[in-house]
Coordinates of C-alpha atoms (C1' of nucleotides) in Angstrom, one line a residue:
Chain A
M18 CA 114.2 60.3 23.4
S19 CA 111.6 57.7 23.7
T20 CA 113.0 54.6 25.4
G21 CA 111.8 51.3 24.2
P22 CA 110.4 48.7 26.5
T23 CA 112.8 47.3 29.0
K24 CA 111.1 44.0 29.7
L25 CA 108.0 42.5 28.1
G26 CA 106.7 41.5 31.5
E27 CA 106.8 45.1 32.7
L28 CA 105.3 46.5 29.6
G29 CA 102.6 43.8 29.6
L30 CA 101.7 41.8 26.5
E31 CA 98.6 44.0 26.0
N32 CA 100.7 47.0 25.4
F33 CA 103.2 45.4 23.1
V34 CA 102.5 46.6 19.6
P35 CA 103.8 43.6 17.6
Y36 CA 101.5 41.4 19.8
L37 CA 98.5 43.6 19.2
M38 CA 99.1 43.8 15.5
N39 CA 99.5 40.1 15.3
R40 CA 96.3 39.5 17.1
I41 CA 94.4 42.0 14.9
M42 CA 95.9 40.7 11.6
G43 CA 95.0 37.2 12.7
R44 CA 91.4 38.1 13.1
Y45 CA 91.4 40.1 9.8
N46 CA 92.7 37.0 8.0
A47 CA 90.2 34.8 9.7
A48 CA 87.4 37.1 8.5
L49 CA 88.5 36.5 4.9
Q50 CA 89.1 32.8 5.3
D51 CA 85.7 31.6 4.3
E52 CA 85.5 33.6 1.2
M53 CA 89.0 32.7 0.2
A54 CA 88.2 29.0 0.7
A55 CA 85.1 29.4 -1.4
L56 CA 87.2 30.9 -4.2
G57 CA 90.0 28.4 -3.7
L58 CA 92.6 31.1 -2.9
T59 CA 95.6 31.0 -0.6
T60 CA 96.7 34.1 1.2
P61 CA 99.5 35.0 -1.2
Q62 CA 97.0 34.6 -4.1
M63 CA 94.5 36.8 -2.4
R64 CA 97.0 39.5 -1.6
S65 CA 98.3 39.3 -5.2
L66 CA 94.9 40.0 -6.6
A67 CA 94.4 42.9 -4.1
V68 CA 97.7 44.5 -5.0
L69 CA 97.1 44.0 -8.7
S70 CA 93.7 45.7 -8.5
V71 CA 95.6 48.8 -7.5
I72 CA 98.9 48.5 -9.4
D73 CA 98.3 46.4 -12.5
G74 CA 101.2 45.4 -14.6
I75 CA 103.6 45.3 -11.6
L76 CA 106.9 43.4 -11.7
I77 CA 107.0 40.2 -9.8
R78 CA 109.7 41.3 -7.4
E79 CA 107.7 44.4 -6.6
L80 CA 104.6 42.4 -6.1
A81 CA 106.5 40.2 -3.6
V82 CA 107.3 43.3 -1.5
Y83 CA 103.7 44.7 -1.6
A84 CA 102.1 41.3 -0.9
V85 CA 104.7 40.5 1.8
V86 CA 105.5 37.1 0.5
Q87 CA 108.7 35.3 -0.6
Q88 CA 109.4 35.4 -4.2
S89 CA 109.5 31.6 -4.4
T90 CA 106.1 31.4 -2.8
L91 CA 104.8 34.2 -5.0
S92 CA 106.1 32.4 -8.1
R93 CA 103.9 29.4 -7.3
A94 CA 100.9 31.5 -6.3
L95 CA 101.1 33.3 -9.7
E96 CA 101.4 29.9 -11.4
A97 CA 98.1 28.8 -9.8
L98 CA 96.4 32.1 -10.5
H99 CA 97.5 31.8 -14.1
K100 CA 96.2 28.2 -14.4
D101 CA 92.9 29.5 -13.2
G102 CA 93.0 32.3 -15.8
L103 CA 93.0 35.1 -13.2
I104 CA 96.2 36.8 -14.2
R105 CA 98.4 37.2 -17.3
R106 CA 102.2 37.4 -17.3
E107 CA 104.2 39.4 -19.8
T108 CA 108.0 39.7 -20.2
D109 CA 109.1 43.3 -19.4
A110 CA 110.0 45.2 -22.5
A111 CA 113.1 46.7 -21.0
D112 CA 114.4 43.7 -19.1
S113 CA 113.8 40.3 -20.5
R114 CA 114.5 38.6 -17.1
A115 CA 111.6 40.5 -15.5
I116 CA 107.9 39.7 -15.8
R117 CA 104.9 42.0 -15.4
V118 CA 101.7 40.7 -14.0
F119 CA 98.2 41.8 -15.1
L120 CA 94.8 41.0 -13.8
T121 CA 92.5 39.4 -16.3
N122 CA 88.8 40.1 -16.3
P123 CA 88.0 36.9 -14.5
G124 CA 90.7 37.9 -12.0
R125 CA 89.1 41.2 -11.5
D126 CA 85.8 39.6 -10.9
V127 CA 87.2 37.3 -8.3
Y128 CA 88.8 40.3 -6.6
E129 CA 85.6 42.2 -6.6
R130 CA 83.9 39.3 -4.8
L131 CA 86.7 39.4 -2.2
W132 CA 86.8 43.1 -1.6
P133 CA 83.5 43.5 0.2
H134 CA 84.7 41.1 2.9
M135 CA 87.9 43.1 3.2
A136 CA 86.0 46.3 3.5
D137 CA 83.7 44.8 6.1
A138 CA 86.6 43.5 8.2
Y139 CA 88.2 47.0 7.8
E140 CA 85.1 48.7 9.0
A141 CA 84.6 46.3 11.9
M142 CA 88.1 47.0 13.1
F143 CA 87.5 50.8 13.4
K144 CA 84.2 50.7 15.1
G145 CA 84.3 53.3 17.9
V146 CA 87.5 54.9 16.5
D147 CA 86.7 58.5 15.5
D148 CA 88.0 59.9 12.2
A149 CA 90.7 61.9 13.8
A150 CA 92.1 59.0 15.7
Q151 CA 91.8 56.8 12.6
K152 CA 93.8 59.4 10.6
A153 CA 96.4 59.7 13.3
F154 CA 96.6 55.9 13.4
V155 CA 97.2 55.6 9.7
A156 CA 99.8 58.4 9.8
T157 CA 101.7 56.6 12.5
L158 CA 101.6 53.3 10.5
K159 CA 103.1 55.2 7.5
T160 CA 105.9 56.6 9.7
M161 CA 106.6 53.2 11.0
L162 CA 106.7 51.6 7.6
G163 CA 109.0 54.4 6.5
N164 CA 111.3 53.6 9.4
I165 CA 111.7 49.9 8.8
R166 CA 111.1 49.2 5.2
K167 CA 114.0 48.0 3.0
H168 CA 112.6 49.1 -0.3
D169 CA 111.7 52.5 -1.6
F170 CA 108.0 51.8 -1.7
Chain B
M3 CA 79.3 57.4 11.1
S4 CA 82.7 56.6 9.6
T5 CA 82.3 55.0 6.2
G6 CA 84.7 52.3 5.3
P7 CA 86.7 52.4 2.1
T8 CA 84.7 52.0 -1.1
K9 CA 87.4 50.8 -3.4
L10 CA 91.0 49.9 -2.7
G11 CA 92.1 51.7 -5.8
E12 CA 90.5 55.0 -4.6
L13 CA 91.8 54.6 -1.0
G14 CA 95.3 53.7 -2.2
L15 CA 97.2 50.7 -1.0
E16 CA 99.4 53.0 1.1
N17 CA 96.4 54.1 3.2
F18 CA 95.0 50.6 3.7
V19 CA 95.6 49.6 7.2
P20 CA 95.8 45.8 6.8
Y21 CA 98.3 46.3 4.1
L22 CA 100.4 48.7 6.2
M23 CA 100.2 46.3 9.2
N24 CA 101.3 43.4 7.0
R25 CA 104.3 45.2 5.7
I26 CA 105.3 46.3 9.2
M27 CA 104.9 42.9 10.7
G28 CA 106.8 41.4 7.8
R29 CA 109.8 43.6 8.6
Y30 CA 109.5 43.0 12.3
N31 CA 109.6 39.2 11.7
A32 CA 112.5 39.6 9.3
A33 CA 114.4 41.5 12.0
L34 CA 114.0 38.5 14.3
Q35 CA 114.7 35.9 11.7
D36 CA 118.5 35.6 12.1
E37 CA 118.4 35.2 15.8
M38 CA 115.5 32.7 15.6
A39 CA 117.5 30.7 13.0
A40 CA 120.6 30.8 15.3
L41 CA 118.5 29.5 18.1
G42 CA 116.7 27.0 15.9
L43 CA 113.3 28.4 16.6
T44 CA 110.2 28.7 14.4
T45 CA 107.8 31.6 14.7
P46 CA 105.3 29.7 16.8
Q47 CA 108.1 28.6 19.1
M48 CA 109.4 32.1 19.5
R49 CA 106.0 33.6 20.2
S50 CA 105.3 30.8 22.7
L51 CA 108.5 31.7 24.6
A52 CA 107.6 35.4 24.6
V53 CA 104.1 34.8 25.9
L54 CA 105.3 32.4 28.5
S55 CA 107.8 35.0 29.7
V56 CA 104.8 37.1 30.7
I57 CA 102.1 34.6 31.5
D58 CA 103.9 31.4 32.8
G59 CA 101.8 28.3 33.4
I60 CA 99.2 29.3 30.8
L61 CA 96.8 26.7 29.3
I62 CA 97.7 25.5 25.8
R63 CA 94.4 26.7 24.3
E64 CA 95.0 30.2 25.8
L65 CA 98.6 30.2 24.5
A66 CA 97.3 29.5 21.1
V67 CA 95.2 32.6 21.2
Y68 CA 97.9 34.9 22.5
A69 CA 100.5 33.5 20.1
V70 CA 98.0 33.6 17.2
V71 CA 98.7 30.1 16.1
Q72 CA 96.5 27.1 15.4
Q73 CA 96.3 24.6 18.3
S74 CA 97.7 21.8 16.1
T75 CA 100.7 23.9 15.1
L76 CA 101.2 25.0 18.7
S77 CA 101.0 21.4 19.9
R78 CA 104.0 20.5 17.6
A79 CA 105.8 23.7 18.5
L80 CA 105.5 22.8 22.2
E81 CA 106.7 19.3 21.5
A82 CA 109.8 20.7 19.9
L83 CA 110.4 23.2 22.8
H84 CA 109.9 20.4 25.3
K85 CA 112.4 18.1 23.4
D86 CA 114.9 21.0 23.7
G87 CA 114.2 21.4 27.4
L88 CA 112.8 24.9 27.1
I89 CA 109.4 24.3 28.5
R90 CA 107.7 21.9 30.9
R91 CA 104.1 20.7 30.6
E92 CA 101.8 19.9 33.6
T93 CA 98.3 18.5 33.6
D94 CA 95.9 21.1 35.0
A95 CA 94.8 20.3 38.6
A96 CA 91.1 21.1 37.9
D97 CA 90.7 19.7 34.4
S98 CA 92.7 16.7 33.5
R99 CA 92.2 17.3 29.8
A100 CA 94.0 20.6 30.0
I101 CA 97.7 21.2 30.1
R102 CA 99.6 24.1 31.6
V103 CA 102.9 25.2 30.1
F104 CA 105.9 26.6 32.0
L105 CA 109.2 28.0 30.9
T106 CA 112.2 26.2 32.2
N107 CA 115.4 28.1 33.1
P108 CA 117.0 27.2 29.8
G109 CA 113.8 28.4 28.1
R110 CA 114.0 31.7 29.9
D111 CA 117.6 32.0 28.9
V112 CA 116.7 31.5 25.3
Y113 CA 113.9 34.1 25.5
E114 CA 116.3 36.6 27.2
R115 CA 118.6 36.2 24.2
L116 CA 115.7 36.9 21.9
W117 CA 114.2 39.8 23.7
P118 CA 116.8 42.4 22.9
H119 CA 116.2 41.9 19.2
M120 CA 112.4 42.3 19.7
A121 CA 113.1 45.5 21.7
D122 CA 115.4 46.8 19.0
A123 CA 112.9 46.2 16.3
Y124 CA 110.2 47.8 18.5
E125 CA 112.3 50.9 19.0
A126 CA 113.3 51.1 15.3
M127 CA 109.6 51.1 14.4
F128 CA 108.8 54.1 16.6
K129 CA 111.7 56.3 15.6
G130 CA 110.2 59.8 15.0
V131 CA 106.9 59.0 16.6
D132 CA 106.5 61.1 19.7
D133 CA 105.2 59.7 23.0
A134 CA 101.7 61.1 22.6
A135 CA 101.3 59.7 19.2
Q136 CA 102.7 56.4 20.3
K137 CA 100.2 56.2 23.2
A138 CA 97.3 57.1 21.0
F139 CA 98.5 54.4 18.5
V140 CA 98.5 51.7 21.2
A141 CA 95.1 52.9 22.5
T142 CA 93.7 52.6 19.0
L143 CA 95.2 49.1 18.6
K144 CA 93.6 48.1 21.8
T145 CA 90.2 49.4 20.7
M146 CA 90.6 47.5 17.4
L147 CA 91.5 44.3 19.1
G148 CA 88.5 44.7 21.4
N149 CA 86.3 45.1 18.4
I150 CA 87.3 42.0 16.5
R151 CA 88.6 39.5 19.0
K152 CA 86.6 36.3 19.7
H153 CA 88.0 35.6 23.1
D154 CA 87.8 37.5 26.3
F155 CA 91.5 38.3 26.5
Chain C
dC4 C1' 72.2 9.8 36.2
dA5 C1' 73.1 8.1 31.8
dA6 C1' 73.5 9.6 27.0
dA7 C1' 74.7 13.4 24.0
dA8 C1' 77.3 17.2 23.2
dT9 C1' 81.3 19.9 24.0
dT10 C1' 86.0 20.8 25.1
dA11 C1' 91.3 20.0 25.3
dC12 C1' 94.9 18.4 23.1
dA13 C1' 97.4 15.3 19.8
dT14 C1' 98.1 13.3 15.3
dG15 C1' 97.7 11.6 10.2
dC16 C1' 98.0 13.4 5.9
dG17 C1' 98.0 16.4 2.0
dT18 C1' 99.3 21.2 0.9
dT19 C1' 102.1 25.2 1.3
dT20 C1' 106.1 27.3 2.5
dG21 C1' 111.0 28.6 2.7
dC22 C1' 115.9 27.9 1.8
dA23 C1' 119.2 27.0 -1.4
dA24 C1' 120.6 26.2 -5.9
dT25 C1' 119.7 27.0 -11.0
dT26 C1' 119.0 29.4 -15.3
dA27 C1' 118.9 33.3 -17.9
dT28 C1' 119.8 38.1 -18.4
dC29 C1' 121.7 42.5 -17.2
dT30 C1' 125.3 45.6 -15.2
dT31 C1' 129.9 47.0 -14.0
dG32 C1' 134.8 47.6 -14.1
dT33 C1' 138.9 47.3 -16.4
Chain D
dA29 C1' 134.2 44.4 -25.2
dC30 C1' 134.5 40.8 -22.0
dA31 C1' 134.8 38.6 -17.6
dA32 C1' 133.0 38.9 -13.0
dG33 C1' 129.3 40.0 -10.3
dA34 C1' 124.5 41.2 -9.5
dT35 C1' 119.6 40.5 -10.4
dA36 C1' 114.8 38.2 -11.9
dA37 C1' 112.4 34.5 -11.7
dT38 C1' 111.8 29.4 -11.1
dT39 C1' 112.4 24.9 -9.0
dG40 C1' 114.0 20.7 -5.9
dC41 C1' 113.5 19.3 -1.6
dA42 C1' 112.7 19.1 3.2
dA43 C1' 110.4 21.3 6.9
dA44 C1' 106.2 23.5 8.6
dC45 C1' 101.4 24.2 8.5
dG46 C1' 96.4 23.5 8.5
dC47 C1' 92.4 20.8 8.1
dA48 C1' 90.0 17.0 9.6
dT49 C1' 89.9 13.4 12.7
dG50 C1' 91.0 10.8 17.0
dT51 C1' 91.1 10.1 22.0
dA52 C1' 90.1 11.3 26.5
dA53 C1' 87.8 14.1 29.9
dT54 C1' 84.2 17.3 31.2
dT55 C1' 79.7 19.5 31.0
dT56 C1' 75.0 19.6 29.7
dT57 C1' 70.4 17.9 29.3
dG58 C1' 66.3 15.3 29.3

DNA sequence: CAAAATTACATGCGTTTGCAATTATCTTGT
DNA sequence: ACAAGATAATTGCAAACGCATGTAATTTTG
């Protein structure tokens, strides 16, 4: 059995995974900041577009999970995206409480302008990490998410 | 040379590292939420205490990097921590613009109450990840941070 | 060595966020 | 079938955040 860290001081900050992940995500977000600002997008808006580019027509409550934002925050983010014509909302056929969200063509265009910056930041992260290590890394991340996620996806 | 992802749709959200890391950090933060609320702490406050538990007497600008918060946000977080008697601030001897931050005993107590929850969340993450994989994972995180960080630490 | 540029931290102010409550719809149990 | 409870999304309101700016101190440079 793998014992967790006993004290942060003993483990050292530089070996503490949540710390490392925070630092890395902070830099990743910073790398996207300029382009997001140029497009007038907030983080929840940017993430919504990214998720929608993969899973179009998703329910709002699912989108909130994928984008890791509160539903109330997402609600307002979608309102803004809709006002800018980047998404379209449709009441779900089976459940009239639920709403499905779709990317419009302008929305897809905005996302396509964003994606190269995400890909660049992604690539910059993994410089000097060989393919095997990268694969193992992703596999571990998947295991971790499986361990702690609340939803089935 | 390892080529980055060409399209998010092809790669799949579930293989996209920033997405996975966001999801995981979201759950990690959620796991601490209750205890933070009970202690009346915000995220920047909680992170400040954690960093200070390891590097006491750190400069504010360094703390901002370690805690991954804006300096303006940190300034207010420290103000609140000071008002609650959890930290102490001292002008740096060599540079009178700079301020060093120290944990008080009550501050250390609060942190010690927080730490078990961090350790629990940490352990929960790595369930089913063997030691070798975990070591490799941390090593990759360190490489990644080295790739993209702006500061020397 | 004085002026200009930089750095450290704090703060004013508008925006964003999160919690709690609300509305509307669906599901469950009797 | 109907009341009670759960769920989907939105919204009011106060707290938190981030950008830009301000003040003070240090470093650079001509």
